[in-house]
Tab-separated table of N, CA and C in Angstrom:
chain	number	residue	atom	x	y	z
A	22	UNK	N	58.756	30.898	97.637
A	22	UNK	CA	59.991	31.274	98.321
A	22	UNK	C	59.660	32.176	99.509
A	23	UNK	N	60.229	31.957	100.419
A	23	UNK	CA	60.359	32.768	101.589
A	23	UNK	C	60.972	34.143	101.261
A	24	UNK	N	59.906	35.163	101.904
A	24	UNK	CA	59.963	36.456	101.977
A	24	UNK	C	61.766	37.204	101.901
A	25	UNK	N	61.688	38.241	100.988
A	25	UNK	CA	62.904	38.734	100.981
A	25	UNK	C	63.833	38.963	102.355
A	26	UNK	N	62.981	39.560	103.006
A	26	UNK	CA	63.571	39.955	104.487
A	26	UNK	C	63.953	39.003	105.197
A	27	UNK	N	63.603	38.005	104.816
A	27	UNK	CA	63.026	37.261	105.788
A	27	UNK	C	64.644	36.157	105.409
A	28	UNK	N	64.604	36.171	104.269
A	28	UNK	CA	66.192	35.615	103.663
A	28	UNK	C	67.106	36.280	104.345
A	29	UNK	N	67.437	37.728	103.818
A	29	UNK	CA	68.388	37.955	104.215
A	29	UNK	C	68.689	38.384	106.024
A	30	UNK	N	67.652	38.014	106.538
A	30	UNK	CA	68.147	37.963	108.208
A	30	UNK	C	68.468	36.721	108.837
A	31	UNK	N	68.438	35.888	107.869
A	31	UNK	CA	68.305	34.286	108.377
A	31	UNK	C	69.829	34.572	107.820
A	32	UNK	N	70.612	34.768	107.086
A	32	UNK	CA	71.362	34.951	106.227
A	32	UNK	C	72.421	35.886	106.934
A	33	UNK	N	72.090	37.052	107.147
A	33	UNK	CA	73.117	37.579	108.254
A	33	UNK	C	73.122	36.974	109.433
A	34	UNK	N	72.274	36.227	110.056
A	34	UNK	CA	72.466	35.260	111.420
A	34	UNK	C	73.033	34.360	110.935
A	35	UNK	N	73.452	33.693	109.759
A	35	UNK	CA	74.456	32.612	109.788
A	35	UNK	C	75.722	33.017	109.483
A	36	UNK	N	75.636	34.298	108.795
A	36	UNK	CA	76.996	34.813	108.477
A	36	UNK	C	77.579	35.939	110.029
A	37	UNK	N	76.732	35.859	110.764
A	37	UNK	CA	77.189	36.503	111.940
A	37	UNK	C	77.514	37.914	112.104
A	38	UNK	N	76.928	38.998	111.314
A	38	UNK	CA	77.012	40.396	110.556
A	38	UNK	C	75.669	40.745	111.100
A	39	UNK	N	75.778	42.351	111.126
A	39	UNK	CA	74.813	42.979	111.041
A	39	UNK	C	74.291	44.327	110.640
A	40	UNK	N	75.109	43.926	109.516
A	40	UNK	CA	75.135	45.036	108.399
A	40	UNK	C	74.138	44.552	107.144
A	41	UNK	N	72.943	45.411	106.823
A	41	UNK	CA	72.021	45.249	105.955
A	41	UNK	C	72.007	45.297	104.917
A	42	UNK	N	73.351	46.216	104.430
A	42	UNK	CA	73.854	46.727	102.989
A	42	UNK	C	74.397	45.406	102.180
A	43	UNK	N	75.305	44.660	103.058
A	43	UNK	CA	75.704	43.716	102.594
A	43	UNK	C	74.872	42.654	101.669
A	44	UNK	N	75.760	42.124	100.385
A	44	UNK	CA	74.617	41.407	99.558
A	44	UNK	C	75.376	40.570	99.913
A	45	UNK	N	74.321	39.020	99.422
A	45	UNK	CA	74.620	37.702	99.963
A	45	UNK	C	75.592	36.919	98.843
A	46	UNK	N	75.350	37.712	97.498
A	46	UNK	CA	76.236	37.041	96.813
A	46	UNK	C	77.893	38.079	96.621
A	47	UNK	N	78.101	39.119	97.121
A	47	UNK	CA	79.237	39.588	97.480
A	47	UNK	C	79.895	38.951	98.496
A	48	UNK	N	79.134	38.732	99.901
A	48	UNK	CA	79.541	38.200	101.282
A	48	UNK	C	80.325	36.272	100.934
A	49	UNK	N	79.142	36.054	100.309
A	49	UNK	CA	79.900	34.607	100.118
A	49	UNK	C	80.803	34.472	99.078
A	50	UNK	N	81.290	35.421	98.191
A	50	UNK	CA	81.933	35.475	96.996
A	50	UNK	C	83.478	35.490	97.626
């Protein structure tokens, strides 16, 4: 699997945010 960081910046660039705190399974929930 691709690097933690590395998820969640690919991850705030699709969700269009740039807030780091944010988790990915809150955001899409």
């Amino acid at each position: 699997m691709p690097n933690p960081r590395v998820a969640v910046a690919l991850f705030h660039e699709a969700i269009g945010t740039s807030r780091p705190t944010v988790q990915p399974l809150e955001a899409c929930a």
